[in-house]
Amino acid sequence: MCVLLMQGSKDMYLLNIIAPILDYIRQSRILILTKRIENLEDFEKELLELCQHHSMTNVLLMVIQEEEEKEESVIFMLKPYPEYHWLAWNSTPFYPQHWRNFEKKYLLTFTDQTPPRALLFRDPSTREMRLSGFIPRMVILFARHFNAKLKMFEGLEVGRPVHYTVINDMLETEQLDIPMVLDTGPEEKWMNMTYPLDVAQGIFMVPCAQPRNIREVFNILLGWKFFGCIGICTVTLSLMHSLYDHLFFGNYTPFNLLLNERILPGVLGQSFVARKTHLQGLKMVYFLLFLAGLNVSTQFSARVQTLFTHPTYHQQIEDMEQLRQSPLKILLDAIEAQYILPHIEAVKSSLIITQNSTFFQENRQNFNTRYGYYSSSTLWQMYRRKQQYFTHKVFCTSDGLTVFRLLPWGFRLQFNSPYQEPLNYLIHQVHAAGLVQAWHSSTFSDMLRLKLISIRDPNPERAAKVLVVNDFYWTWMIVAIGSGLGLMVFLGELWWHRRGSVFFK
């Protein structure tokens, strides 16, 4: 308790001295003692204005009578709600908890439009404006529970969101009493903030890895490993076969050292013409050719069936380094970017910053896979719930894509706000009752009803489809390249033959 002795308006400076000491101490009690003075009404009015300026709520004013006067001392109790005024004390508690009843006081507020935090919509049946989301419902519950009324700072319009940082900055000029947005930040900001209503993380959500299409499957099947295996087997076995032809049969063709017409079909698993011989070594060559062809054809056939029925997926982005190396760009809101950029210098080249908040929210909410997005883990829970009905998830995240490990979100208030204590009280009750989770579910249902989100599977399982020309892209490329090489060799042989004929003539 703080006791002040005043003799008139000249002692008002005492209240200014103790005000900084009692800031943020809502339970402090102030007793002001004064003797009866001639201009008591002016004194009370000036004292009332000063108490309101310093947001003091627990104040008693005792007017002490002189000993020779027969009248008893008069006690006035400060009543801060709905407006600051003095009330004669009548045996009630000296310092009641005024914050339990705001006496229909109007509280100025304003909200953003970022689901699931806040959702503004027009009711289809009544055409009236409605508010949903766990933050507006928390503020509405606060007003109902403590007998207050809410008034918007200005008219709301669907589709014209205001960023939460802009709304919080309005508190600095005392334009709002309680905002319908949350805030987070460094420790020095928490003196003017409530207990956390939400504890989240800051993450990047990126498109999930998608299965490869038929064209990409052929690219895997007909890759360098496949052709390398065929080339090594063909050259090795052709060299061995040509060696036997030269030593035991007197046949020598230089080109057969690399590509023998008896060997290549066998390596591909096709039938081939074997030479009739009693040489055990040459028979061993044919046996190795059989094993090589059996291995190539069996593995190729098995991989074709596996990849066509269960195609593999592209590499999933799981950390910042993979994000930096990928062609994917992260779309950021310009206002959020100024707070996030100092913490993500490693992937700065992968960012696209937009000044249009509506464009950013629509792309993120509609799951536009052209970009990745920054999101809070609270919003991500709603997106994950939406994707539970999908055959394949559209967006994913991982621990390596976490930007902020801990983000406690609370209500930011004015300096030494009298609403901090009741909000802290109610936040504990809301968490204990599990209302935040219930509000999340209700907001999700509202968004489904308004068709703002859809649980329709964007990638439903399809029946087997007929292969088209584009699916055989790499097959056509091999045919074209092979035909081109064959034509070049054919023309080369014609030229060599004619050159040789002219030389001998």
Coordinates of C-alpha atoms in Angstrom, one line a residue:
M1 CA 0.0 0.0 0.0
C2 CA 1.1 3.5 -0.8
V3 CA -0.1 6.4 1.4
L4 CA 0.0 10.0 0.2
L5 CA -0.6 13.1 2.3
M6 CA -1.9 16.0 0.2
Q7 CA -3.0 19.5 1.1
G8 CA -4.3 20.5 -2.3
S9 CA -3.5 20.7 -6.0
K10 CA 0.1 21.7 -5.3
D11 CA 0.9 18.2 -4.1
M12 CA -0.2 16.5 -7.3
Y13 CA 3.4 16.0 -8.2
L14 CA 3.6 13.3 -5.5
L15 CA 1.3 11.1 -7.6
N16 CA 3.6 11.6 -10.6
I17 CA 6.6 10.6 -8.5
I18 CA 5.1 7.2 -7.4
A19 CA 3.4 6.4 -10.7
P20 CA 6.6 5.0 -12.4
I21 CA 7.3 3.0 -9.3
L22 CA 3.9 1.4 -9.3
D23 CA 3.8 0.7 -13.1
Y24 CA 2.8 -2.9 -13.9
I25 CA 1.9 -3.5 -10.3
R26 CA -1.9 -3.8 -10.6
Q27 CA -2.4 -5.1 -7.1
S28 CA -0.9 -1.9 -5.5
R29 CA -3.3 0.1 -3.4
I30 CA -3.1 3.9 -3.0
L31 CA -4.5 5.8 -0.1
I32 CA -4.7 9.6 -0.4
L33 CA -5.2 11.6 2.7
T34 CA -6.2 15.2 2.6
K35 CA -7.9 17.7 4.9
R36 CA -11.1 19.4 3.9
I37 CA -10.2 22.1 1.4
E38 CA -12.3 24.8 -0.1
N39 CA -12.0 23.7 -3.8
L40 CA -12.5 20.0 -3.1
E41 CA -14.5 19.4 -6.3
D42 CA -11.7 20.8 -8.4
F43 CA -9.2 18.8 -6.4
E44 CA -11.1 15.6 -7.0
K45 CA -11.5 16.3 -10.7
E46 CA -7.8 17.0 -11.1
L47 CA -6.9 13.9 -9.1
L48 CA -9.3 11.8 -11.2
E49 CA -7.7 12.9 -14.4
L50 CA -4.2 12.2 -13.1
C51 CA -5.3 8.7 -12.0
Q52 CA -6.8 8.0 -15.4
H53 CA -3.6 9.2 -17.1
H54 CA -1.5 6.8 -15.0
S55 CA -4.1 3.9 -15.4
M56 CA -4.5 3.7 -11.6
T57 CA -7.5 1.7 -10.5
N58 CA -7.1 1.0 -6.7
V59 CA -7.3 4.4 -5.2
L60 CA -9.0 5.7 -2.0
L61 CA -9.4 9.3 -1.1
M62 CA -10.0 10.1 2.5
V63 CA -11.0 13.7 3.5
I64 CA -10.0 14.0 7.2
Q65 CA -12.0 16.4 9.3
E66 CA -10.5 18.7 12.0
E67 CA -10.8 17.5 15.6
E68 CA -13.2 20.4 16.5
E69 CA -15.5 19.5 13.6
K70 CA -18.4 17.2 14.4
E71 CA -18.6 15.7 10.9
E72 CA -16.9 12.4 10.3
S73 CA -14.2 11.8 7.7
V74 CA -15.4 11.1 4.2
I75 CA -14.0 8.3 2.1
F76 CA -14.3 8.3 -1.7
M77 CA -13.5 5.2 -3.7
L78 CA -12.2 5.4 -7.3
K79 CA -14.6 3.7 -9.8
P80 CA -12.7 3.3 -13.1
Y81 CA -15.5 1.7 -15.1
P82 CA -17.3 2.5 -17.3
E83 CA -15.7 6.0 -16.9
Y84 CA -13.4 7.3 -14.1
H85 CA -15.5 8.7 -11.3
W86 CA -15.5 9.0 -7.5
L87 CA -18.0 6.9 -5.5
A88 CA -18.8 7.3 -1.8
W89 CA -17.5 4.3 0.0
N90 CA -20.3 2.3 1.7
S91 CA -18.8 -0.5 3.6
T92 CA -17.8 -2.4 0.5
P93 CA -14.2 -3.8 0.3
F94 CA -11.8 -0.9 0.3
Y95 CA -10.1 -2.2 -2.8
P96 CA -12.4 -4.3 -4.9
Q97 CA -11.3 -6.0 -8.0
H98 CA -12.8 -3.6 -10.5
W99 CA -11.6 -5.6 -13.5
R100 CA -14.1 -8.3 -12.8
N101 CA -16.9 -6.0 -14.0
F102 CA -16.3 -3.3 -16.6
E103 CA -19.8 -2.0 -16.3
K104 CA -20.5 -2.1 -20.1
K105 CA -17.4 -0.1 -20.9
Y106 CA -16.6 0.2 -24.6
L107 CA -13.3 -1.2 -25.6
L108 CA -11.8 -0.3 -29.0
T109 CA -10.4 -3.2 -31.0
F110 CA -9.5 -4.2 -34.5
T111 CA -8.7 -7.5 -36.3
D112 CA -6.8 -8.9 -39.2
Q113 CA -8.1 -11.6 -41.5
T114 CA -5.6 -14.4 -41.4
P115 CA -7.2 -17.8 -40.7
P116 CA -7.1 -19.6 -38.4
R117 CA -6.2 -16.7 -36.2
A118 CA -9.1 -14.5 -37.5
L119 CA -11.8 -15.0 -40.1
L120 CA -14.2 -12.3 -41.3
F121 CA -17.1 -13.4 -43.4
R122 CA -20.7 -12.5 -44.3
D123 CA -23.2 -15.0 -43.0
P124 CA -24.9 -16.5 -46.1
S125 CA -28.3 -16.7 -44.4
T126 CA -28.5 -13.3 -42.6
R127 CA -25.9 -11.4 -44.7
E128 CA -24.4 -10.1 -41.4
M129 CA -20.7 -9.8 -40.7
R130 CA -19.4 -12.6 -38.6
L131 CA -16.1 -13.1 -36.9
S132 CA -14.4 -16.5 -36.3
G133 CA -11.0 -17.6 -35.3
F134 CA -9.5 -18.3 -31.9
I135 CA -8.2 -14.7 -31.4
P136 CA -11.5 -12.8 -32.0
R137 CA -13.4 -15.5 -30.0
M138 CA -11.0 -14.9 -27.1
V139 CA -11.6 -11.2 -27.1
I140 CA -15.4 -11.7 -27.5
L141 CA -15.3 -14.1 -24.5
F142 CA -13.3 -11.5 -22.5
A143 CA -16.0 -8.9 -23.2
R144 CA -18.8 -11.2 -22.3
H145 CA -17.2 -12.6 -19.2
F146 CA -16.2 -9.2 -17.8
N147 CA -19.3 -7.2 -18.9
A148 CA -17.7 -5.0 -21.5
K149 CA -18.7 -4.0 -25.0
L150 CA -16.5 -4.1 -28.1
K151 CA -16.3 -1.4 -30.8
M152 CA -14.2 -1.7 -33.9
F153 CA -11.7 1.1 -34.6
E154 CA -13.1 1.3 -38.2
G155 CA -15.4 -0.6 -40.4
L156 CA -14.3 -4.1 -41.5
E157 CA -14.4 -5.2 -45.1
V158 CA -14.1 -8.8 -46.3
G159 CA -11.0 -9.3 -48.5
R160 CA -9.1 -6.3 -47.2
P161 CA -6.8 -7.7 -44.5
V162 CA -4.6 -5.5 -42.4
H163 CA -1.3 -7.1 -41.2
Y164 CA -1.1 -7.8 -37.5
T165 CA 2.0 -5.7 -37.0
V166 CA 0.1 -2.6 -38.3
I167 CA -2.7 -3.2 -35.8
N168 CA -0.2 -3.7 -33.0
D169 CA 1.5 -0.4 -33.9
M170 CA -1.9 1.3 -33.3
L171 CA -1.4 0.7 -29.6
E172 CA 1.5 3.0 -29.5
T173 CA -0.8 5.9 -30.3
E174 CA -3.5 4.6 -27.9
Q175 CA -5.9 4.0 -30.8
L176 CA -6.9 0.6 -29.4
D177 CA -7.6 -0.9 -26.0
I178 CA -7.3 -4.6 -26.9
P179 CA -6.3 -5.8 -30.4
M180 CA -7.8 -8.9 -31.9
V181 CA -4.3 -9.9 -33.0
L182 CA -1.3 -11.5 -31.2
D183 CA 2.3 -10.4 -31.1
T184 CA 5.6 -12.0 -30.3
G185 CA 9.1 -10.6 -30.0
P186 CA 12.1 -10.1 -27.8
E187 CA 11.9 -10.1 -24.0
E188 CA 11.7 -6.3 -23.7
K189 CA 8.3 -6.3 -25.4
W190 CA 6.7 -8.6 -22.9
M191 CA 6.2 -6.1 -20.1
N192 CA 3.2 -4.8 -22.2
M193 CA 2.0 -8.2 -23.2
T194 CA -0.2 -10.9 -21.7
Y195 CA 0.6 -14.5 -21.0
P196 CA 0.9 -16.5 -24.2
L197 CA -2.3 -17.6 -25.8
D198 CA -0.5 -19.6 -28.4
V199 CA 3.0 -21.1 -28.5
A200 CA 4.2 -21.9 -32.0
Q201 CA 7.1 -22.2 -34.3
G202 CA 8.0 -20.4 -37.6
I203 CA 8.5 -22.8 -40.4
F204 CA 8.8 -23.1 -44.2
M205 CA 6.2 -25.2 -45.9
V206 CA 7.3 -26.6 -49.3
P207 CA 5.6 -28.7 -52.0
C208 CA 5.9 -32.4 -51.2
A209 CA 7.9 -34.6 -53.5
Q210 CA 5.7 -35.9 -56.3
P211 CA 5.9 -39.2 -58.2
R212 CA 7.8 -39.2 -61.4
N213 CA 5.9 -39.3 -64.7
I214 CA 6.3 -41.9 -67.4
R215 CA 8.8 -39.8 -69.3
E216 CA 11.0 -39.5 -66.2
V217 CA 10.7 -43.2 -65.5
F218 CA 12.1 -43.9 -69.0
N219 CA 14.9 -41.5 -68.2
I220 CA 15.8 -43.6 -65.2
L221 CA 15.5 -46.9 -67.0
L222 CA 17.6 -45.8 -70.0
G223 CA 20.2 -44.0 -67.9
W224 CA 24.0 -44.2 -67.9
K225 CA 24.0 -47.3 -65.7
F226 CA 22.0 -49.3 -68.1
F227 CA 24.0 -48.3 -71.2
G228 CA 27.3 -48.6 -69.2
C229 CA 26.5 -52.2 -68.3
I230 CA 25.6 -53.0 -71.8
G231 CA 28.7 -51.3 -73.2
I232 CA 31.1 -53.0 -70.8
C233 CA 29.6 -56.4 -71.4
T234 CA 29.5 -56.0 -75.1
V235 CA 33.1 -54.7 -75.5
T236 CA 34.6 -57.3 -73.1
L237 CA 32.8 -60.3 -74.6
S238 CA 33.4 -59.0 -78.2
L239 CA 37.1 -58.7 -77.5
M240 CA 37.3 -62.2 -76.1
H241 CA 35.3 -63.6 -79.1
S242 CA 37.4 -61.7 -81.6
L243 CA 40.5 -63.1 -80.0
Y244 CA 39.3 -66.7 -80.5
D245 CA 38.2 -65.9 -84.1
H246 CA 41.7 -64.6 -84.9
L247 CA 43.8 -67.3 -83.2
F248 CA 41.8 -70.4 -84.1
F249 CA 39.7 -69.5 -87.1
G250 CA 41.9 -67.0 -88.9
N251 CA 39.1 -64.3 -89.0
Y252 CA 40.1 -60.8 -88.1
T253 CA 37.8 -57.8 -88.4
P254 CA 39.0 -54.7 -86.4
F255 CA 35.5 -53.4 -85.8
N256 CA 34.5 -56.7 -84.1
L257 CA 37.0 -56.0 -81.3
L258 CA 34.4 -53.5 -80.0
L259 CA 31.1 -54.6 -81.4
N260 CA 30.6 -58.2 -82.5
E261 CA 27.3 -59.1 -84.2
R262 CA 27.2 -62.4 -82.3
I263 CA 27.6 -60.7 -78.9
L264 CA 25.3 -57.6 -78.8
P265 CA 22.0 -59.5 -79.3
G266 CA 23.0 -61.9 -76.5
V267 CA 23.8 -59.1 -74.1
L268 CA 20.4 -57.6 -74.7
G269 CA 18.8 -61.0 -73.9
Q270 CA 17.9 -61.8 -77.5
S271 CA 18.8 -64.9 -79.5
F272 CA 22.2 -65.0 -81.1
V273 CA 24.1 -67.3 -83.5
A274 CA 26.8 -69.3 -81.7
R275 CA 29.8 -70.7 -83.6
K276 CA 30.0 -74.6 -83.6
T277 CA 33.3 -75.4 -81.9
H278 CA 35.1 -77.8 -79.7
L279 CA 36.9 -75.0 -77.9
Q280 CA 36.0 -75.0 -74.2
G281 CA 37.1 -71.4 -73.8
L282 CA 34.8 -70.1 -76.5
K283 CA 31.9 -72.1 -75.0
M284 CA 32.7 -70.4 -71.7
V285 CA 32.4 -67.0 -73.5
Y286 CA 28.9 -68.0 -74.8
F287 CA 28.0 -69.1 -71.2
L288 CA 29.1 -65.7 -69.9
L289 CA 27.1 -64.1 -72.7
F290 CA 24.0 -66.0 -71.6
L291 CA 24.4 -65.0 -68.0
A292 CA 24.9 -61.3 -69.0
G293 CA 21.8 -61.3 -71.2
L294 CA 19.7 -63.1 -68.6
N295 CA 20.8 -60.5 -65.9
V296 CA 20.1 -57.5 -68.1
S297 CA 16.8 -58.6 -69.5
T298 CA 15.5 -59.8 -66.1
Q299 CA 16.5 -56.7 -64.2
F300 CA 15.2 -54.4 -66.9
S301 CA 11.8 -56.2 -67.0
A302 CA 11.5 -56.1 -63.2
R303 CA 12.4 -52.4 -63.0
V304 CA 10.0 -51.6 -65.8
Q305 CA 7.1 -53.2 -63.9
T306 CA 8.1 -51.7 -60.6
L307 CA 8.6 -48.2 -61.8
F308 CA 5.4 -48.1 -63.9
T309 CA 3.2 -49.4 -61.1
H310 CA 5.0 -47.7 -58.2
P311 CA 7.0 -44.8 -59.6
T312 CA 9.7 -43.3 -57.4
Y313 CA 9.5 -39.8 -56.0
H314 CA 11.6 -36.7 -56.6
Q315 CA 13.9 -35.7 -53.7
Q316 CA 12.0 -34.0 -50.8
I317 CA 13.4 -30.7 -49.5
E318 CA 14.1 -31.3 -45.9
D319 CA 16.6 -28.6 -44.8
M320 CA 17.8 -25.1 -45.6
E321 CA 20.8 -26.3 -47.7
Q322 CA 18.5 -28.4 -50.0
L323 CA 16.2 -25.4 -50.2
R324 CA 19.1 -23.2 -51.3
Q325 CA 20.1 -25.6 -54.0
S326 CA 16.6 -26.3 -55.3
P327 CA 14.9 -24.1 -58.0
L328 CA 11.9 -23.6 -55.6
K329 CA 11.3 -20.0 -54.4
I330 CA 9.8 -19.1 -51.1
L331 CA 7.1 -16.4 -51.2
L332 CA 7.2 -13.9 -48.3
D333 CA 5.0 -11.1 -47.2
A334 CA 7.0 -7.8 -47.2
I335 CA 6.0 -6.9 -43.7
E336 CA 7.0 -10.3 -42.3
A337 CA 10.1 -10.4 -44.4
Q338 CA 11.7 -7.5 -42.4
Y339 CA 11.6 -9.7 -39.3
I340 CA 12.5 -13.0 -40.9
L341 CA 15.4 -12.0 -43.2
P342 CA 18.1 -11.6 -40.5
H343 CA 17.5 -15.2 -39.5
I344 CA 17.5 -16.8 -43.0
E345 CA 20.6 -15.3 -44.7
A346 CA 21.5 -18.8 -46.1
V347 CA 18.5 -19.0 -48.3
K348 CA 18.1 -15.3 -49.2
S349 CA 18.6 -16.1 -52.9
S350 CA 15.5 -18.4 -52.8
L351 CA 13.1 -15.7 -51.5
I352 CA 10.5 -13.7 -53.4
I353 CA 9.0 -10.8 -51.4
T354 CA 5.6 -9.4 -52.3
Q355 CA 4.0 -6.2 -51.2
N356 CA 0.5 -7.7 -51.8
S357 CA -0.7 -9.5 -48.6
T358 CA -3.8 -10.7 -50.3
F359 CA -1.8 -12.3 -53.1
F360 CA 0.4 -14.0 -50.6
Q361 CA -2.5 -15.4 -48.5
E362 CA -4.5 -16.6 -51.4
N363 CA -1.6 -18.5 -52.9
R364 CA -0.7 -20.1 -49.6
Q365 CA -4.3 -21.0 -48.7
N366 CA -5.0 -22.4 -52.2
F367 CA -1.9 -24.6 -52.1
N368 CA -0.2 -23.0 -55.2
T369 CA 2.8 -25.4 -55.6
R370 CA 4.7 -22.8 -57.6
Y371 CA 6.1 -21.4 -54.4
G372 CA 7.0 -22.4 -50.9
Y373 CA 5.7 -20.3 -48.0
Y374 CA 6.5 -19.1 -44.5
S375 CA 3.9 -20.2 -41.9
S376 CA 3.4 -20.5 -38.2
S377 CA 3.0 -24.0 -36.8
T378 CA -0.5 -23.1 -35.7
L379 CA -1.6 -22.4 -39.3
W380 CA 0.3 -25.5 -40.4
Q381 CA -1.9 -27.6 -38.2
M382 CA -4.9 -26.5 -40.1
Y383 CA -3.2 -27.2 -43.4
R384 CA -2.1 -30.6 -42.2
R385 CA -5.7 -31.3 -41.1
K386 CA -6.9 -30.4 -44.6
Q387 CA -4.4 -32.8 -46.2
Q388 CA -5.6 -35.7 -44.2
Y389 CA -8.3 -36.2 -46.8
F390 CA -5.8 -36.2 -49.7
T391 CA -4.4 -39.3 -51.4
H392 CA -1.0 -37.6 -51.6
K393 CA 0.0 -34.6 -49.5
V394 CA 0.6 -31.4 -51.4
F395 CA 2.8 -29.5 -48.9
C396 CA 5.2 -30.8 -46.3
T397 CA 7.6 -29.4 -43.7
S398 CA 10.4 -30.9 -41.6
D399 CA 12.5 -30.0 -38.6
G400 CA 15.3 -28.8 -40.9
L401 CA 12.9 -26.1 -42.3
T402 CA 12.2 -24.5 -38.9
V403 CA 13.1 -20.8 -38.8
F404 CA 12.1 -20.0 -35.2
R405 CA 12.1 -22.7 -32.6
L406 CA 9.9 -21.0 -30.1
L407 CA 7.4 -18.2 -30.7
P408 CA 5.1 -17.3 -27.7
W409 CA 2.2 -15.3 -28.9
G410 CA 0.3 -13.0 -26.5
F411 CA -1.9 -9.9 -26.6
R412 CA 0.1 -6.7 -26.9
L413 CA -1.4 -3.9 -24.8
Q414 CA -0.8 -0.2 -24.0
F415 CA 1.8 0.8 -21.5
N416 CA 0.7 -0.2 -18.0
S417 CA -2.7 -1.4 -19.3
P418 CA -5.4 -2.2 -16.7
Y419 CA -6.6 -5.0 -19.0
Q420 CA -3.5 -7.1 -18.6
E421 CA -4.6 -8.7 -15.3
P422 CA -8.1 -9.8 -16.5
L423 CA -6.7 -11.1 -19.8
N424 CA -4.0 -13.2 -18.0
Y425 CA -6.7 -14.6 -15.7
L426 CA -8.9 -15.6 -18.6
I427 CA -6.1 -17.0 -20.7
H428 CA -5.3 -19.5 -17.9
Q429 CA -9.0 -20.5 -17.8
V430 CA -9.2 -20.9 -21.6
H431 CA -6.2 -23.1 -21.7
A432 CA -7.5 -25.2 -18.8
A433 CA -10.8 -25.7 -20.6
G434 CA -9.2 -26.6 -23.9
L435 CA -11.2 -23.9 -25.7
V436 CA -8.3 -23.0 -28.1
Q437 CA -8.5 -26.4 -29.7
A438 CA -12.2 -26.2 -29.9
W439 CA -12.0 -22.8 -31.6
H440 CA -9.5 -24.2 -34.1
S441 CA -12.0 -26.9 -35.0
S442 CA -14.9 -24.5 -35.3
T443 CA -12.8 -22.2 -37.5
F444 CA -11.9 -25.1 -39.8
S445 CA -15.6 -26.0 -40.1
D446 CA -16.5 -22.4 -40.9
M447 CA -13.9 -22.2 -43.7
L448 CA -15.2 -25.5 -45.1
R449 CA -18.8 -24.2 -45.0
L450 CA -17.8 -21.0 -46.7
K451 CA -15.8 -22.9 -49.3
L452 CA -12.6 -21.0 -48.4
I453 CA -10.8 -24.3 -48.2
S454 CA -11.6 -27.7 -49.8
I455 CA -10.9 -31.2 -48.7
R456 CA -11.4 -32.5 -52.2
D457 CA -8.4 -34.5 -53.3
P458 CA -6.4 -32.5 -55.9
N459 CA -4.5 -35.7 -57.0
P460 CA -7.1 -38.5 -56.9
E461 CA -5.9 -42.0 -57.8
R462 CA -6.5 -42.6 -61.5
A463 CA -7.1 -45.8 -63.4
A464 CA -4.5 -47.1 -65.8
K465 CA -4.0 -44.7 -68.7
V466 CA -2.9 -45.3 -72.3
L467 CA 0.7 -44.3 -73.0
V468 CA 1.0 -41.4 -75.3
V469 CA 3.8 -40.4 -77.7
N470 CA 5.3 -37.9 -75.2
D471 CA 5.7 -40.7 -72.6
F472 CA 8.2 -42.4 -75.0
Y473 CA 10.4 -39.3 -75.4
W474 CA 13.6 -41.0 -74.4
T475 CA 12.7 -44.1 -76.5
W476 CA 12.3 -41.8 -79.6
M477 CA 15.5 -40.0 -78.8
I478 CA 17.4 -43.3 -78.7
V479 CA 15.8 -44.4 -82.0
A480 CA 16.6 -41.1 -83.6
I481 CA 20.2 -41.0 -82.3
G482 CA 20.8 -44.6 -83.3
S483 CA 19.3 -44.1 -86.8
G484 CA 21.5 -41.0 -87.2
L485 CA 24.6 -42.9 -86.2
G486 CA 23.7 -45.8 -88.4
L487 CA 23.2 -43.4 -91.4
M488 CA 26.6 -41.8 -90.7
V489 CA 28.3 -45.2 -90.6
F490 CA 26.6 -46.3 -93.7
L491 CA 27.7 -43.1 -95.6
G492 CA 31.2 -43.6 -94.2
E493 CA 31.4 -47.1 -95.5
L494 CA 30.2 -46.0 -99.0
W495 CA 32.8 -43.3 -99.0
W496 CA 35.5 -45.7 -97.9
H497 CA 34.5 -48.3 -100.5
R498 CA 34.5 -45.8 -103.4
R499 CA 37.8 -44.4 -102.2
G500 CA 39.4 -47.9 -102.1
S501 CA 38.1 -48.7 -105.6
V502 CA 39.5 -45.6 -107.1
F503 CA 42.9 -46.2 -105.3
F504 CA 43.2 -49.7 -106.7
K505 CA 42.3 -48.6 -110.3

